[in-house]
Short mmCIF file of C-alpha atoms in Angstrom, two decimals:
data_model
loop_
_atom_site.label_atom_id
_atom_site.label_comp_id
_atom_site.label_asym_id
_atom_site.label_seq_id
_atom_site.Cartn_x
_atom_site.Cartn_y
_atom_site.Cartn_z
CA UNK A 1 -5.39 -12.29 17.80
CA UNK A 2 -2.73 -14.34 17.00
CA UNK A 3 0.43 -12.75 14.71
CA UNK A 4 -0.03 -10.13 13.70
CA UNK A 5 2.10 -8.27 10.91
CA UNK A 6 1.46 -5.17 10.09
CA UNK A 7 3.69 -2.92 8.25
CA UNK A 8 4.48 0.95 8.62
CA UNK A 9 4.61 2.71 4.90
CA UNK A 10 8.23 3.38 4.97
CA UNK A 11 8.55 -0.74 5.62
CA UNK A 12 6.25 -1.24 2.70
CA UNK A 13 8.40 0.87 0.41
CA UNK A 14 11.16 -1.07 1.38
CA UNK A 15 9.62 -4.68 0.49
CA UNK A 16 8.13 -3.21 -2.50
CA UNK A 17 11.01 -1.63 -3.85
CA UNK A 18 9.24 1.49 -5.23
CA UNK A 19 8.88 5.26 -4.37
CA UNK A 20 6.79 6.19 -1.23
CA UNK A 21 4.66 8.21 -3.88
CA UNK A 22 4.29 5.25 -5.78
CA UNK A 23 2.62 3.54 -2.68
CA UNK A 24 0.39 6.27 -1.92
CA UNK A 25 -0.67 6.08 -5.44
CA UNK A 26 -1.78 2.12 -4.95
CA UNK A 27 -3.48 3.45 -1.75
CA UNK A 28 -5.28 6.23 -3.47
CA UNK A 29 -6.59 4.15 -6.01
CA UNK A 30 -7.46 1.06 -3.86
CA UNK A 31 -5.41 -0.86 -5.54
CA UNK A 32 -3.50 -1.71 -2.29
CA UNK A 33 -5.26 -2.05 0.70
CA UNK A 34 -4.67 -0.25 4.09
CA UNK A 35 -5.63 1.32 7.33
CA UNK A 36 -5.31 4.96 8.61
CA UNK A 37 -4.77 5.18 11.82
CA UNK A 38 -4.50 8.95 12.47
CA UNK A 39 -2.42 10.38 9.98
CA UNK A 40 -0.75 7.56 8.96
CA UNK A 41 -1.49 4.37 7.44
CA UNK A 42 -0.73 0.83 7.81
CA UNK A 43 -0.54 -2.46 5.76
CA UNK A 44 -1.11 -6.09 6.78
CA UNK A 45 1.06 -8.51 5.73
CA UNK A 46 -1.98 -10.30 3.79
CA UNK A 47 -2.69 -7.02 1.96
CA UNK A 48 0.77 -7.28 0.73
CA UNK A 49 0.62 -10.45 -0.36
CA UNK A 50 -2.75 -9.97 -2.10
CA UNK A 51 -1.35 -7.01 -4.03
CA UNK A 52 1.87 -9.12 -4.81
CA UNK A 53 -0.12 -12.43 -5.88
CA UNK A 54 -2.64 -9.75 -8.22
CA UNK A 55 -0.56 -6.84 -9.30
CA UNK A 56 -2.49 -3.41 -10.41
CA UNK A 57 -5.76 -3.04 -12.40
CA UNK A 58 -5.61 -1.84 -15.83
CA UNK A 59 -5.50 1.80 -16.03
CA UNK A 60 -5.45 2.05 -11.95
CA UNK A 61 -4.33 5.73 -11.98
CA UNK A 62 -7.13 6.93 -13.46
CA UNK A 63 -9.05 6.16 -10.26
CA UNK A 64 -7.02 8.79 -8.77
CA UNK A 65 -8.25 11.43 -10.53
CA UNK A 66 -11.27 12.39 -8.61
#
């Protein structure tokens, strides 16, 4: 599979430098791309640089009002 780099949310928060509600808001609203594994999720490092190289949708938190 090669490496590998997958990121735990906490991790994210870190790289990202916002509020672990903040993230869960990307997540809820697609905007940022992840996995659930059980009850918790987790973030390739490719999802993280697609959400880096593109930034947030116009008006993204109104997809997470469903």
């Amino acid at each position: 599979m090669g490496d590998l780099k997958v990121y735990k949310v906490e991790e994210a928060v870190e790289l990202l430098k916002v509020t672990r509600r903040t993230l869960y808001r990307y997540l809820k609203a697609g905007q940022l791309k992840a996995v659930k594994l059980g009850r918790e999720y987790r973030i390739t490092e490719d999802a993280l640089k697609d959400f880096l190289a593109h930034g947030t949708e116009p008006n993204y938190l109104g997809k997470t009002r469903a």
